[in-house]
């Protein structure tokens, strides 16, 4: 079962851009789940509620005295970013006209995508950060803050606009009072400091104290089938492709 905050990596055959991206896995995104799943996961958690109360008070004190005092993460995101939350919860608003289930950076920018766009691919991997719900709540606040940014066609990690793997890195990066504490490797691709999705997943597989393998679903278009493969199969695909 997937959970909000899971990191997904995929491969979709037939794209010309695949030739420019090294490795088996080409694209990464962050799973939100349905709005009901999101609330079911975070609502009622005492540490998350304490975080929400602290942030609400901070906003009321330093930015907006009329900001509502809410109790749950979903309500906080809705209050901070009402348009983005409406996109997530409106089945006609998310990319590809479905209820939102993931945040990803694509050519249109950083968007909330429906299941058809995010998950109908030729190979799909899910990794789970070994973090508390409070830490994942911080990551979700960061994730919604990324929505609406332009895609970085220069593939440059030094500017504010992200590529797909950079969204994951920004959401989970350590540092600062709200840092969640995961680190990712930087590699040099196309003469710029970037991190490819395949490189990112390889790092996760090497850091099993920080990441849990959830599943590897490998499809075969010719046969019209998809099978769940084990951790060893994923390690070989990431290493040997």
Short mmCIF file of C-alpha atoms in Angstrom, two decimals:
data_model
loop_
_atom_site.label_atom_id
_atom_site.label_comp_id
_atom_site.label_asym_id
_atom_site.label_seq_id
_atom_site.Cartn_x
_atom_site.Cartn_y
_atom_site.Cartn_z
CA UNK A 1 0.00 0.00 0.00
CA UNK A 2 1.32 3.41 -0.97
CA UNK A 3 1.37 6.27 1.53
CA UNK A 4 1.49 10.06 1.15
CA UNK A 5 5.10 11.15 0.87
CA UNK A 6 6.29 8.05 -0.97
CA UNK A 7 8.83 8.73 -3.72
CA UNK A 8 7.97 7.26 -7.10
CA UNK A 9 10.29 6.71 -10.06
CA UNK A 10 9.16 5.62 -13.49
CA UNK A 11 10.10 4.79 -17.02
CA UNK A 12 7.86 5.42 -20.02
CA UNK A 13 9.14 4.08 -23.30
CA UNK A 14 8.81 5.96 -26.56
CA UNK A 15 9.92 9.42 -25.43
CA UNK A 16 12.73 11.08 -27.34
CA UNK A 17 13.94 12.68 -24.11
CA UNK A 18 14.83 9.20 -22.81
CA UNK A 19 17.91 9.30 -25.02
CA UNK A 20 19.28 12.28 -23.09
CA UNK A 21 18.61 10.84 -19.62
CA UNK A 22 20.97 8.08 -18.50
CA UNK A 23 19.78 5.01 -16.64
CA UNK A 24 16.76 2.72 -16.47
CA UNK A 25 14.50 5.11 -14.54
CA UNK A 26 13.82 8.50 -16.13
CA UNK A 27 11.23 10.39 -14.07
CA UNK A 28 10.45 10.95 -10.40
CA UNK A 29 7.51 12.34 -8.47
CA UNK A 30 6.05 12.50 -4.96
CA UNK A 31 2.91 10.58 -4.10
CA UNK A 32 0.06 12.40 -2.35
CA UNK A 33 -2.69 9.82 -2.58
CA UNK A 34 -6.29 10.90 -2.91
CA UNK A 35 -7.46 13.77 -0.69
CA UNK A 36 -9.21 11.17 1.47
CA UNK A 37 -6.01 9.13 1.78
CA UNK A 38 -4.07 12.28 2.59
CA UNK A 39 -6.40 13.20 5.43
CA UNK A 40 -6.62 9.63 6.65
CA UNK A 41 -2.85 9.46 6.96
CA UNK A 42 -2.14 12.81 8.63
CA UNK A 43 -5.35 13.79 10.44
CA UNK A 44 -5.34 13.15 14.17
CA UNK A 45 -1.59 12.61 14.56
CA UNK A 46 -0.54 14.54 17.70
CA UNK A 47 2.91 15.55 16.39
CA UNK A 48 1.44 16.77 13.10
CA UNK A 49 -1.25 18.71 14.95
CA UNK A 50 1.40 20.32 17.15
CA UNK A 51 3.37 21.33 14.04
CA UNK A 52 0.22 22.79 12.46
CA UNK A 53 -0.63 24.76 15.62
CA UNK A 54 2.91 26.16 15.80
CA UNK A 55 2.91 27.24 12.17
CA UNK A 56 -0.53 28.81 12.41
CA UNK A 57 0.53 30.85 15.43
CA UNK A 58 3.73 31.89 13.69
CA UNK A 59 1.81 33.09 10.63
CA UNK A 60 -0.71 34.95 12.81
CA UNK A 61 2.10 36.63 14.76
CA UNK A 62 4.46 37.58 11.95
CA UNK A 63 2.44 37.71 8.72
CA UNK A 64 -1.33 37.76 8.98
CA UNK A 65 -3.24 38.27 12.22
CA UNK A 66 -6.43 37.01 10.55
CA UNK A 67 -4.97 33.66 9.49
CA UNK A 68 -7.23 30.85 10.77
CA UNK A 69 -6.12 28.61 13.62
CA UNK A 70 -6.63 25.12 12.18
CA UNK A 71 -5.76 21.70 13.58
CA UNK A 72 -4.96 19.47 10.61
CA UNK A 73 -2.31 19.55 7.89
CA UNK A 74 -4.84 19.48 5.05
CA UNK A 75 -6.62 22.52 6.48
CA UNK A 76 -3.31 24.35 6.87
CA UNK A 77 -2.35 23.71 3.24
CA UNK A 78 -5.83 24.79 2.13
CA UNK A 79 -5.45 28.03 4.10
CA UNK A 80 -1.93 28.77 2.82
CA UNK A 81 -2.54 27.75 -0.81
CA UNK A 82 -6.28 27.63 -1.49
CA UNK A 83 -5.95 27.47 -5.28
CA UNK A 84 -3.50 24.57 -5.13
CA UNK A 85 -5.66 22.70 -2.64
CA UNK A 86 -8.70 23.16 -4.87
CA UNK A 87 -6.72 21.74 -7.77
CA UNK A 88 -5.80 18.73 -5.66
CA UNK A 89 -9.34 18.06 -4.49
CA UNK A 90 -11.20 18.94 -7.72
CA UNK A 91 -11.30 16.00 -10.16
CA UNK A 92 -11.65 18.39 -13.10
CA UNK A 93 -8.70 20.57 -12.14
CA UNK A 94 -5.69 18.27 -11.81
CA UNK A 95 -3.47 17.53 -14.79
CA UNK A 96 -5.28 15.02 -17.04
CA UNK A 97 -8.66 15.79 -15.47
CA UNK A 98 -8.52 13.40 -12.54
CA UNK A 99 -8.37 13.70 -8.79
CA UNK A 100 -4.82 14.61 -7.91
CA UNK A 101 -2.51 11.90 -6.64
CA UNK A 102 1.06 13.18 -7.13
CA UNK A 103 3.25 16.26 -7.49
CA UNK A 104 5.75 16.23 -10.33
CA UNK A 105 7.79 18.51 -12.57
CA UNK A 106 6.99 18.09 -16.26
CA UNK A 107 7.37 20.37 -19.27
CA UNK A 108 4.24 22.30 -18.23
CA UNK A 109 5.85 23.04 -14.87
CA UNK A 110 5.38 21.62 -11.38
CA UNK A 111 1.85 20.25 -11.34
CA UNK A 112 -0.57 18.14 -9.35
CA UNK A 113 -1.14 15.16 -11.59
CA UNK A 114 -3.94 12.66 -11.83
CA UNK A 115 -3.36 8.93 -11.69
CA UNK A 116 -3.44 8.42 -15.47
CA UNK A 117 -0.50 10.72 -16.06
CA UNK A 118 1.50 9.80 -12.99
CA UNK A 119 1.18 6.03 -12.90
CA UNK A 120 0.39 4.58 -16.34
CA UNK A 121 3.98 3.91 -17.36
CA UNK A 122 6.19 1.01 -18.45
CA UNK A 123 7.99 0.63 -15.13
CA UNK A 124 7.18 2.06 -11.71
CA UNK A 125 9.18 2.00 -8.50
CA UNK A 126 8.12 3.24 -5.08
CA UNK A 127 10.51 4.00 -2.23
CA UNK A 128 9.43 5.16 1.23
CA UNK A 129 11.44 7.60 3.35
CA UNK A 130 11.84 6.30 6.89
CA UNK A 131 10.55 9.46 8.51
CA UNK A 132 7.94 10.36 11.09
CA UNK A 133 4.55 11.70 10.04
CA UNK A 134 5.62 15.09 11.33
CA UNK A 135 8.66 15.08 9.07
CA UNK A 136 6.54 13.98 6.13
CA UNK A 137 4.08 16.77 6.94
CA UNK A 138 6.92 19.27 6.53
CA UNK A 139 7.73 17.61 3.20
CA UNK A 140 4.11 17.96 2.05
CA UNK A 141 4.10 21.67 2.91
CA UNK A 142 7.23 22.04 0.81
CA UNK A 143 5.72 19.98 -1.99
CA UNK A 144 2.69 22.24 -2.36
CA UNK A 145 5.02 25.26 -2.27
CA UNK A 146 6.75 23.89 -5.39
CA UNK A 147 3.50 23.62 -7.38
CA UNK A 148 3.25 26.31 -10.03
CA UNK A 149 6.97 26.78 -10.63
CA UNK A 150 8.27 26.56 -14.17
CA UNK A 151 10.19 23.53 -15.42
CA UNK A 152 13.95 23.95 -15.55
CA UNK A 153 14.84 23.16 -19.16
CA UNK A 154 18.48 24.04 -18.36
CA UNK A 155 18.68 21.18 -15.83
CA UNK A 156 20.50 23.46 -13.41
CA UNK A 157 20.11 22.69 -9.69
CA UNK A 158 21.44 26.13 -8.84
CA UNK A 159 18.31 28.02 -9.84
CA UNK A 160 14.82 28.01 -8.31
CA UNK A 161 12.93 26.23 -11.10
CA UNK A 162 13.15 22.45 -10.70
CA UNK A 163 13.39 19.30 -12.79
CA UNK A 164 11.59 16.19 -11.60
CA UNK A 165 14.33 14.79 -9.36
CA UNK A 166 15.01 18.25 -7.96
CA UNK A 167 11.44 18.48 -6.68
CA UNK A 168 12.09 15.36 -4.61
CA UNK A 169 15.40 16.74 -3.36
CA UNK A 170 13.89 20.10 -2.38
CA UNK A 171 10.99 18.50 -0.55
CA UNK A 172 13.14 16.22 1.57
CA UNK A 173 16.39 18.16 1.90
CA UNK A 174 17.88 18.74 5.36
CA UNK A 175 18.68 22.10 6.85
CA UNK A 176 16.91 24.80 8.77
CA UNK A 177 14.42 24.53 11.58
CA UNK A 178 11.97 22.58 9.41
CA UNK A 179 14.52 20.35 7.69
CA UNK A 180 13.53 16.71 7.33
CA UNK A 181 17.06 15.41 7.03
CA UNK A 182 17.38 13.24 3.90
CA UNK A 183 20.35 13.72 1.64
CA UNK A 184 20.67 12.92 -2.05
CA UNK A 185 23.76 12.60 -4.25
CA UNK A 186 24.70 15.26 -6.77
CA UNK A 187 26.16 14.14 -10.08
CA UNK A 188 27.36 16.08 -13.06
CA UNK A 189 25.15 15.47 -16.09
CA UNK A 190 25.22 17.66 -19.20
CA UNK A 191 27.99 19.75 -17.57
CA UNK A 192 25.67 20.99 -14.82
CA UNK A 193 25.15 20.00 -11.22
CA UNK A 194 22.10 17.74 -11.39
CA UNK A 195 20.79 14.48 -9.99
CA UNK A 196 19.21 12.00 -12.38
CA UNK A 197 16.27 9.89 -11.24
CA UNK A 198 18.22 6.67 -11.80
CA UNK A 199 21.10 8.01 -9.73
CA UNK A 200 18.68 9.06 -7.00
CA UNK A 201 17.07 5.61 -6.79
CA UNK A 202 20.49 3.93 -6.78
CA UNK A 203 21.36 6.09 -3.77
CA UNK A 204 18.12 5.12 -2.00
CA UNK A 205 18.86 1.43 -2.55
CA UNK A 206 22.28 1.94 -0.93
CA UNK A 207 20.76 3.81 2.04
CA UNK A 208 18.31 1.26 3.42
CA UNK A 209 18.49 2.90 6.84
CA UNK A 210 16.77 5.95 5.29
CA UNK A 211 14.57 4.40 2.59
CA UNK A 212 12.29 1.38 2.41
CA UNK A 213 11.68 -0.51 -0.85
CA UNK A 214 7.92 -0.73 -1.45
CA UNK A 215 7.58 -2.26 -4.92
CA UNK A 216 8.93 -2.50 -8.46
CA UNK A 217 6.26 -2.98 -11.14
CA UNK A 218 7.76 -3.86 -14.52
CA UNK A 219 5.56 -3.79 -17.61
CA UNK A 220 5.78 -5.55 -20.97
CA UNK A 221 3.93 -3.70 -23.73
CA UNK A 222 4.16 -6.53 -26.24
CA UNK A 223 2.46 -8.98 -23.91
CA UNK A 224 0.26 -6.37 -22.28
CA UNK A 225 1.32 -7.50 -18.82
CA UNK A 226 2.97 -6.09 -15.71
CA UNK A 227 4.63 -8.04 -12.93
CA UNK A 228 5.85 -7.19 -9.46
CA UNK A 229 9.59 -7.77 -9.25
CA UNK A 230 11.74 -8.07 -6.16
CA UNK A 231 14.43 -5.79 -4.76
CA UNK A 232 17.20 -7.70 -6.50
CA UNK A 233 15.59 -7.18 -9.90
CA UNK A 234 15.39 -3.44 -9.27
CA UNK A 235 19.00 -3.28 -8.14
CA UNK A 236 20.10 -5.02 -11.34
CA UNK A 237 17.97 -2.79 -13.56
CA UNK A 238 19.26 0.41 -11.95
CA UNK A 239 22.88 -0.77 -11.98
CA UNK A 240 23.14 -2.50 -15.36
CA UNK A 241 20.88 -0.57 -17.75
#
